[in-house]
């Protein structure tokens, strides 16, 4: 009975028009700042976000980590706010604020009561142009980000392994450089580097304002023009030009040894296309391929290797197409006790090869699409998720129309498109296969 109710609920969800449930308005201010308003009047709260089209992949050579470093420094003083006052004001209003840096963007956000939106715009627009730094700020926050690297990367065998794999995957592109930075370069970051990045990229014509929640477009436009619209555009802003990948013509393999490894595993990543504006079908096919192979106990890899042959404790596939440049498609297998890494890798490859021979299970794909549609609808209850979805897409070269089209594109992808995308992405010459293991004398083989 529970299963019948669930299936009936999913069937109702599948019939819902996705686009009709999201009221989106976007416009450009005279200084070039893009504004996106997503209305949701169910609760009197708002998410206010400013996204800069500048992430770690836009950093000057030799200054890895400067985008993330500047993110920290943005919480220092401005011409109008004392050190730490920004977050103190947000907290006093009962709100939350934070920021994050990725390869393609840096974003700052506040979640507050809807009637506090104007105050958030006033403060955020202030630090877009009025940041004031001291040498003490530089020294203090540089120690903070180095300690952050110690905790998140140096103290984690898995994180160090991933860092080395990404460096091997990207021969020339800056996606191969860690977002937090290489330690030896982080130690040299200074005032000039921070202000240089700030002056180059923190400008309204390089920013996207996203307001999601209990707001009306006309009200947001008036406030945006009042606070952001008066900031001059940066006339020297350059197009995003990054070193691109040359043809990858040789498979790469690596073994990473670390005495702290509790569970050895195998992973392989392939260079893969990203979502492109007006052309998202390939990325949609790869999104569904990753889900068919690795999403849940009925997916191909877990079903065969975890619950079938019992050769794996865990097996999955991963793909995220929201990137400005070529991304990756990944496979991973954690072997069961007594199964060697080579045996695990062979089993993973054999399972994928059999999938390519058998083709896509039509019923599995239908269920998967239904689940995706349901999750996309439910995600609209979360203003944070809505803001992130638009922000990540727009800073990665997509448009509002692309974001709105994406759910329907996913639903329209055929079995043949998925297999064709799989044939193209599973090119061993564009892959990195990595083994994470204990030192040789301790390893399982």
Coordinates of C-alpha atoms in Angstrom, one line a residue:
X1 CA 0.0 0.0 0.0
X2 CA 2.8 2.4 0.9
X3 CA 4.5 1.7 -2.4
X4 CA 1.3 2.3 -4.3
X5 CA 0.8 5.6 -2.5
X6 CA 4.4 6.6 -3.3
X7 CA 4.0 5.7 -7.0
X8 CA 0.8 7.6 -7.2
X9 CA 2.5 10.7 -5.6
X10 CA 5.4 10.5 -8.1
X11 CA 2.9 10.2 -11.0
X12 CA 1.2 13.4 -9.8
X13 CA 4.5 15.1 -9.6
X14 CA 5.5 14.0 -13.0
X15 CA 2.4 15.7 -14.4
X16 CA 3.2 19.1 -12.9
X17 CA 4.6 21.8 -15.2
X18 CA 8.0 22.7 -13.7
X19 CA 8.3 26.2 -15.2
X20 CA 4.9 27.4 -14.0
X21 CA 6.0 27.0 -10.4
X22 CA 8.8 29.5 -10.5
X23 CA 8.3 33.3 -11.0
X24 CA 11.6 34.7 -12.3
X25 CA 12.3 38.3 -13.4
X26 CA 15.7 39.4 -14.6
X27 CA 17.1 42.7 -15.8
X28 CA 20.4 44.6 -16.2
X29 CA 21.2 47.8 -14.4
X30 CA 22.7 50.6 -16.4
X31 CA 26.2 49.8 -15.0
X32 CA 26.0 46.2 -16.3
X33 CA 25.0 44.4 -13.1
X34 CA 22.6 41.6 -13.7
X35 CA 19.7 41.2 -11.3
X36 CA 17.6 38.0 -10.9
X37 CA 14.4 38.0 -8.8
X38 CA 12.7 34.8 -7.8
X39 CA 9.4 35.4 -6.0
X40 CA 8.2 33.1 -3.3
X41 CA 5.6 34.6 -0.9
X42 CA 5.0 31.6 1.3
X43 CA 7.2 32.9 4.1
X44 CA 8.4 36.5 5.0
X45 CA 12.1 35.8 4.3
X46 CA 14.5 36.6 1.6
X47 CA 17.9 35.4 0.3
X48 CA 20.1 38.2 -0.9
X49 CA 23.1 37.1 -2.8
X50 CA 25.9 38.8 -4.8
X51 CA 27.9 36.5 -7.1
X52 CA 31.1 37.6 -8.8
X53 CA 32.2 36.0 -12.0
X54 CA 35.6 35.4 -10.5
X55 CA 36.8 32.2 -8.9
X56 CA 40.0 30.4 -8.4
X57 CA 40.3 29.5 -12.1
X58 CA 40.5 33.3 -12.8
X59 CA 43.5 33.9 -10.5
X60 CA 46.8 35.2 -11.8
X61 CA 49.6 32.6 -12.2
X62 CA 51.5 32.2 -9.0
X63 CA 48.7 33.6 -6.8
X64 CA 46.7 30.4 -6.2
X65 CA 44.2 30.9 -3.3
X66 CA 43.8 34.7 -3.8
X67 CA 40.1 34.4 -4.6
X68 CA 39.4 32.5 -1.4
X69 CA 41.7 34.8 0.5
X70 CA 39.8 37.9 -0.7
X71 CA 36.5 36.2 0.3
X72 CA 37.8 36.2 3.9
X73 CA 39.1 39.7 3.7
X74 CA 35.7 41.0 2.6
X75 CA 34.5 40.5 6.2
X76 CA 37.0 43.1 7.4
X77 CA 36.3 46.8 7.5
X78 CA 34.9 49.1 4.9
X79 CA 34.7 52.9 4.7
X80 CA 31.4 52.7 6.6
X81 CA 31.6 49.4 8.6
X82 CA 34.0 48.5 11.4
X83 CA 35.9 45.1 11.3
X84 CA 33.3 42.3 11.8
X85 CA 30.4 44.8 11.9
X86 CA 28.8 43.4 8.7
X87 CA 28.1 39.9 10.2
X88 CA 27.2 41.5 13.6
X89 CA 24.5 43.6 12.0
X90 CA 23.1 40.6 10.1
X91 CA 23.0 38.5 13.3
X92 CA 21.3 41.4 15.2
X93 CA 18.6 41.3 12.6
X94 CA 18.0 37.6 13.2
X95 CA 19.7 36.7 9.9
X96 CA 22.5 34.5 8.7
X97 CA 25.4 35.4 6.3
X98 CA 28.4 33.7 4.8
X99 CA 30.4 33.4 1.6
X100 CA 32.0 30.7 -0.6
X101 CA 34.5 30.4 -3.4
X102 CA 34.6 27.9 -6.2
X103 CA 36.5 27.6 -9.5
X104 CA 34.2 29.9 -11.4
X105 CA 32.7 32.3 -8.8
X106 CA 32.8 33.9 -5.4
X107 CA 29.4 34.5 -3.7
X108 CA 28.2 36.4 -0.6
X109 CA 24.8 35.9 0.9
X110 CA 22.5 36.9 3.7
X111 CA 19.2 35.2 4.7
X112 CA 17.0 37.7 6.6
X113 CA 13.5 38.8 7.1
X114 CA 12.1 40.3 3.9
X115 CA 11.8 43.8 5.4
X116 CA 15.6 43.8 6.0
X117 CA 16.5 43.5 2.4
X118 CA 17.3 47.2 2.0
X119 CA 19.8 47.1 4.8
X120 CA 21.5 44.1 3.2
X121 CA 21.8 45.9 -0.1
X122 CA 23.2 48.9 1.6
X123 CA 26.0 46.9 3.3
X124 CA 26.8 44.6 0.4
X125 CA 27.1 47.4 -2.1
X126 CA 29.3 49.2 0.4
X127 CA 31.9 46.5 0.5
X128 CA 31.8 46.1 -3.3
X129 CA 33.7 49.3 -3.5
X130 CA 34.8 50.5 -0.1
X131 CA 36.9 47.7 1.3
X132 CA 39.6 48.9 3.6
X133 CA 42.5 46.5 4.6
X134 CA 45.5 46.8 6.9
X135 CA 48.7 44.8 7.0
X136 CA 47.4 43.2 10.2
X137 CA 44.3 42.0 8.3
X138 CA 46.5 40.4 5.7
X139 CA 48.7 38.6 8.2
X140 CA 45.8 37.4 10.4
X141 CA 43.7 36.1 7.6
X142 CA 46.6 34.6 5.7
X143 CA 47.2 32.5 8.9
X144 CA 43.5 31.6 8.9
X145 CA 43.4 30.3 5.4
X146 CA 46.7 28.3 5.8
X147 CA 45.2 26.7 8.9
X148 CA 42.0 26.0 6.9
X149 CA 44.2 24.2 4.4
X150 CA 45.9 22.3 7.2
X151 CA 42.5 21.1 8.6
X152 CA 40.7 20.4 5.3
X153 CA 43.5 19.2 3.1
X154 CA 46.7 18.4 4.8
X155 CA 44.9 16.4 7.5
X156 CA 42.9 14.3 5.0
X157 CA 44.5 11.6 2.8
X158 CA 41.4 11.7 0.6
X159 CA 41.7 15.5 0.1
X160 CA 45.4 15.2 -0.8
X161 CA 44.6 12.4 -3.2
X162 CA 41.9 14.4 -4.9
X163 CA 44.2 17.4 -5.2
X164 CA 46.8 15.3 -7.0
X165 CA 44.2 13.7 -9.2
X166 CA 42.8 17.0 -10.3
X167 CA 46.4 18.2 -11.1
X168 CA 46.8 15.1 -13.3
X169 CA 43.4 15.5 -15.0
X170 CA 44.0 19.1 -16.1
X171 CA 47.3 19.5 -18.0
X172 CA 46.9 23.2 -18.7
X173 CA 43.6 24.5 -17.2
X174 CA 43.5 26.1 -13.8
X175 CA 40.8 23.6 -12.6
X176 CA 43.9 21.5 -11.8
X177 CA 44.9 24.0 -9.1
X178 CA 43.1 23.7 -5.7
X179 CA 40.6 26.4 -4.9
X180 CA 42.2 27.0 -1.5
X181 CA 45.6 27.3 -3.2
X182 CA 49.0 25.6 -3.1
X183 CA 50.5 26.1 0.3
X184 CA 53.8 27.6 -0.9
X185 CA 51.8 30.2 -2.9
X186 CA 49.3 30.9 -0.2
X187 CA 52.2 31.8 2.1
X188 CA 53.2 34.7 -0.3
X189 CA 49.8 36.3 -0.7
X190 CA 49.9 39.9 0.2
X191 CA 48.1 43.2 0.2
X192 CA 48.9 44.0 -3.5
X193 CA 47.6 40.6 -4.6
X194 CA 44.4 41.0 -2.6
X195 CA 43.6 44.5 -3.7
X196 CA 44.6 43.7 -7.3
X197 CA 42.1 40.9 -7.5
X198 CA 39.5 43.1 -5.8
X199 CA 40.0 46.0 -8.2
X200 CA 40.0 43.7 -11.3
X201 CA 36.9 41.7 -10.6
X202 CA 34.7 43.2 -7.8
X203 CA 32.6 45.6 -9.9
X204 CA 28.9 45.7 -10.8
X205 CA 29.5 44.7 -14.4
X206 CA 31.1 41.5 -13.2
X207 CA 28.4 40.7 -10.6
X208 CA 25.0 39.1 -10.4
X209 CA 22.5 40.1 -7.7
X210 CA 20.1 37.3 -6.9
X211 CA 17.1 38.0 -4.6
X212 CA 14.9 35.0 -3.8
X213 CA 11.9 35.0 -1.4
X214 CA 9.1 37.2 -0.3
X215 CA 9.8 40.1 -2.7
X216 CA 8.3 41.9 -5.8
X217 CA 10.5 42.6 -8.8
X218 CA 9.6 46.3 -8.9
X219 CA 10.6 46.8 -5.3
X220 CA 13.9 44.9 -5.9
X221 CA 14.6 47.0 -9.0
X222 CA 14.2 50.2 -7.1
X223 CA 16.5 49.1 -4.2
X224 CA 19.1 47.7 -6.6
X225 CA 19.2 50.9 -8.6
X226 CA 19.5 52.9 -5.4
X227 CA 22.4 51.0 -3.9
X228 CA 24.1 49.0 -6.7
X229 CA 23.1 51.2 -9.7
X230 CA 25.1 54.2 -8.5
X231 CA 28.4 52.2 -8.5
X232 CA 30.4 52.8 -11.7
X233 CA 31.2 49.9 -13.9
X234 CA 34.8 48.8 -14.3
X235 CA 35.7 50.0 -17.8
X236 CA 38.9 47.8 -17.8
X237 CA 37.1 44.5 -17.1
X238 CA 38.6 41.9 -19.4
X239 CA 36.7 38.9 -20.9
X240 CA 37.3 35.7 -19.0
X241 CA 40.3 34.2 -20.8
X242 CA 41.8 31.0 -19.3
X243 CA 44.4 28.6 -20.5
X244 CA 42.4 25.7 -22.2
X245 CA 43.2 22.0 -22.3
X246 CA 45.3 20.7 -25.2
X247 CA 44.2 17.4 -26.7
X248 CA 44.5 14.7 -24.1
X249 CA 46.0 11.7 -25.8
X250 CA 47.4 9.5 -23.0
X251 CA 45.7 7.8 -20.0
X252 CA 47.2 8.7 -16.7
X253 CA 47.5 6.5 -13.6
X254 CA 48.5 7.3 -10.1
X255 CA 48.9 5.6 -6.7
X256 CA 48.7 7.8 -3.6
X257 CA 50.0 6.2 -0.4
X258 CA 49.1 7.5 3.0
X259 CA 49.4 5.8 6.4
X260 CA 46.1 7.5 7.5
X261 CA 44.1 5.7 4.9
X262 CA 41.4 3.6 6.6
X263 CA 39.7 2.4 3.5
X264 CA 41.4 2.0 0.1
X265 CA 39.5 2.7 -3.1
X266 CA 39.8 3.2 -6.8
X267 CA 38.5 6.2 -8.8
X268 CA 38.6 7.2 -12.4
X269 CA 37.8 10.6 -13.9
X270 CA 37.3 11.5 -17.5
X271 CA 37.4 14.9 -19.1
X272 CA 33.8 15.7 -19.9
X273 CA 31.9 18.6 -21.6
X274 CA 30.1 21.1 -19.4
X275 CA 26.6 22.6 -19.8
X276 CA 26.7 25.3 -22.6
X277 CA 24.3 28.2 -23.1
X278 CA 21.7 27.1 -25.6
X279 CA 23.2 23.6 -25.9
X280 CA 22.6 21.5 -22.8
X281 CA 21.6 18.1 -24.2
X282 CA 25.0 16.5 -24.0
X283 CA 25.4 17.6 -20.3
X284 CA 21.8 16.4 -19.6
X285 CA 22.6 13.0 -21.1
X286 CA 25.7 12.7 -18.9
X287 CA 23.7 13.8 -15.8
X288 CA 21.3 10.9 -16.5
X289 CA 24.2 8.5 -17.2
X290 CA 25.8 9.3 -13.8
X291 CA 22.4 8.7 -12.1
X292 CA 21.8 5.4 -14.0
X293 CA 25.2 4.1 -13.1
X294 CA 25.5 5.3 -9.5
X295 CA 22.5 6.9 -8.0
X296 CA 21.0 4.5 -5.3
X297 CA 20.8 0.8 -4.8
X298 CA 19.0 0.1 -8.1
X299 CA 21.7 1.9 -10.2
X300 CA 24.0 -0.3 -12.3
X301 CA 27.2 -0.1 -10.2
X302 CA 25.7 -0.5 -6.7
X303 CA 23.2 -3.2 -7.9
X304 CA 25.9 -5.3 -9.5
X305 CA 29.0 -4.7 -7.3
X306 CA 27.5 -4.0 -3.8
X307 CA 24.4 -6.1 -3.8
X308 CA 25.2 -8.6 -6.5
X309 CA 28.7 -9.9 -6.5
X310 CA 29.5 -8.2 -3.1
X311 CA 32.9 -7.1 -4.5
X312 CA 32.3 -3.5 -3.3
X313 CA 31.3 -1.8 -0.1
X314 CA 30.4 1.2 -2.3
X315 CA 30.3 2.0 -6.0
X316 CA 29.0 5.1 -7.8
X317 CA 29.3 7.6 -10.6
X318 CA 29.5 11.4 -10.5
X319 CA 29.0 14.3 -12.9
X320 CA 28.3 18.0 -12.4
X321 CA 28.0 19.9 -15.7
X322 CA 27.7 23.4 -14.2
X323 CA 31.1 24.8 -15.0
X324 CA 32.5 27.4 -17.3
X325 CA 34.9 25.0 -19.0
X326 CA 35.3 21.3 -19.4
X327 CA 34.4 19.3 -16.3
X328 CA 34.8 15.7 -15.3
X329 CA 32.8 12.5 -15.2
X330 CA 33.8 10.2 -12.4
X331 CA 33.6 6.5 -11.3
X332 CA 34.5 5.1 -7.9
X333 CA 34.6 1.8 -6.2
X334 CA 35.5 0.9 -2.6
X335 CA 36.4 -2.8 -2.5
X336 CA 35.0 -5.3 0.0
X337 CA 37.4 -7.0 2.4
X338 CA 39.6 -9.5 0.5
X339 CA 39.1 -7.8 -2.9
X340 CA 42.2 -6.2 -4.2
X341 CA 42.3 -2.7 -5.8
X342 CA 43.1 -4.3 -9.2
X343 CA 40.2 -6.7 -8.8
X344 CA 37.9 -3.8 -7.9
X345 CA 39.0 -1.7 -10.8
X346 CA 38.5 -4.7 -13.2
X347 CA 35.0 -5.3 -11.8
X348 CA 34.1 -1.7 -12.2
X349 CA 35.3 -1.6 -15.8
X350 CA 33.5 -4.9 -16.6
X351 CA 30.2 -3.6 -15.2
X352 CA 30.4 -0.4 -17.2
X353 CA 31.3 -2.4 -20.3
X354 CA 28.3 -4.7 -19.8
X355 CA 26.1 -1.6 -19.4
X356 CA 27.3 -0.3 -22.7
X357 CA 26.4 -3.7 -24.3
X358 CA 23.0 -4.1 -22.6
X359 CA 21.9 -0.5 -23.1
X360 CA 19.7 1.7 -20.9
X361 CA 16.9 0.0 -19.0
X362 CA 13.8 2.0 -20.1
X363 CA 12.0 1.4 -16.9
X364 CA 14.9 2.5 -14.8
X365 CA 15.3 5.6 -16.8
X366 CA 11.6 6.4 -16.5
X367 CA 11.8 6.1 -12.7
X368 CA 14.9 8.2 -12.5
X369 CA 13.3 11.0 -14.5
X370 CA 10.3 10.9 -12.3
X371 CA 12.5 11.2 -9.2
X372 CA 14.5 14.0 -10.7
X373 CA 11.3 16.0 -11.5
X374 CA 10.1 15.5 -7.9
X375 CA 13.4 16.6 -6.4
X376 CA 13.5 19.7 -8.6
X377 CA 10.0 20.7 -7.5
X378 CA 10.7 20.1 -3.8
X379 CA 14.0 22.1 -4.1
X380 CA 11.9 25.2 -4.8
X381 CA 10.8 25.3 -1.2
X382 CA 14.4 26.3 -0.3
X383 CA 15.4 29.9 -1.2
X384 CA 19.0 29.0 -0.6
X385 CA 18.8 26.2 -3.2
X386 CA 17.0 28.5 -5.7
X387 CA 19.6 31.2 -5.3
X388 CA 22.5 28.8 -5.7
X389 CA 21.0 27.1 -8.8
X390 CA 20.8 30.5 -10.6
X391 CA 24.0 31.8 -9.3
X392 CA 26.1 28.8 -10.2
X393 CA 24.6 28.7 -13.7
X394 CA 24.9 32.4 -14.5
X395 CA 28.5 32.6 -13.3
X396 CA 29.3 29.6 -15.5
X397 CA 28.1 31.1 -18.7
X398 CA 24.5 30.0 -18.7
X399 CA 21.4 32.1 -19.0
X400 CA 18.2 32.4 -17.0
X401 CA 16.5 30.7 -19.9
X402 CA 19.0 27.8 -19.8
X403 CA 18.2 27.3 -16.1
X404 CA 14.5 27.3 -16.8
X405 CA 14.9 24.9 -19.8
X406 CA 17.1 22.4 -17.9
X407 CA 14.4 20.3 -16.2
X408 CA 12.5 19.8 -19.4
X409 CA 15.7 19.0 -21.3
X410 CA 16.4 16.3 -18.8
X411 CA 13.0 14.8 -19.3
X412 CA 13.4 14.7 -23.1
X413 CA 16.7 12.9 -23.2
X414 CA 16.5 9.5 -25.0
X415 CA 18.2 6.2 -24.2
X416 CA 20.2 6.6 -27.5
X417 CA 21.5 10.0 -26.4
X418 CA 22.7 8.7 -23.1
X419 CA 24.6 5.8 -24.8
X420 CA 26.1 8.1 -27.4
X421 CA 27.3 10.5 -24.6
X422 CA 28.7 7.5 -22.7
X423 CA 30.7 6.4 -25.8
X424 CA 32.2 9.9 -26.1
X425 CA 33.0 10.4 -22.5
X426 CA 34.5 7.0 -21.7
X427 CA 37.7 7.8 -23.6
X428 CA 40.6 6.2 -21.7
X429 CA 43.1 8.7 -23.2
X430 CA 41.3 11.5 -21.4
X431 CA 41.2 9.8 -18.0
X432 CA 43.0 9.6 -14.7
X433 CA 42.8 6.4 -12.7
X434 CA 43.8 6.7 -9.1
X435 CA 44.4 4.3 -6.3
X436 CA 44.2 5.6 -2.7
X437 CA 46.0 3.1 -0.5
X438 CA 48.1 2.6 2.6
X439 CA 51.9 2.4 2.3
X440 CA 53.0 -0.7 0.4
X441 CA 54.0 -2.7 3.5
X442 CA 50.5 -2.1 5.0
X443 CA 48.4 -2.4 1.9
X444 CA 46.1 -5.2 1.0
X445 CA 48.2 -6.2 -1.9

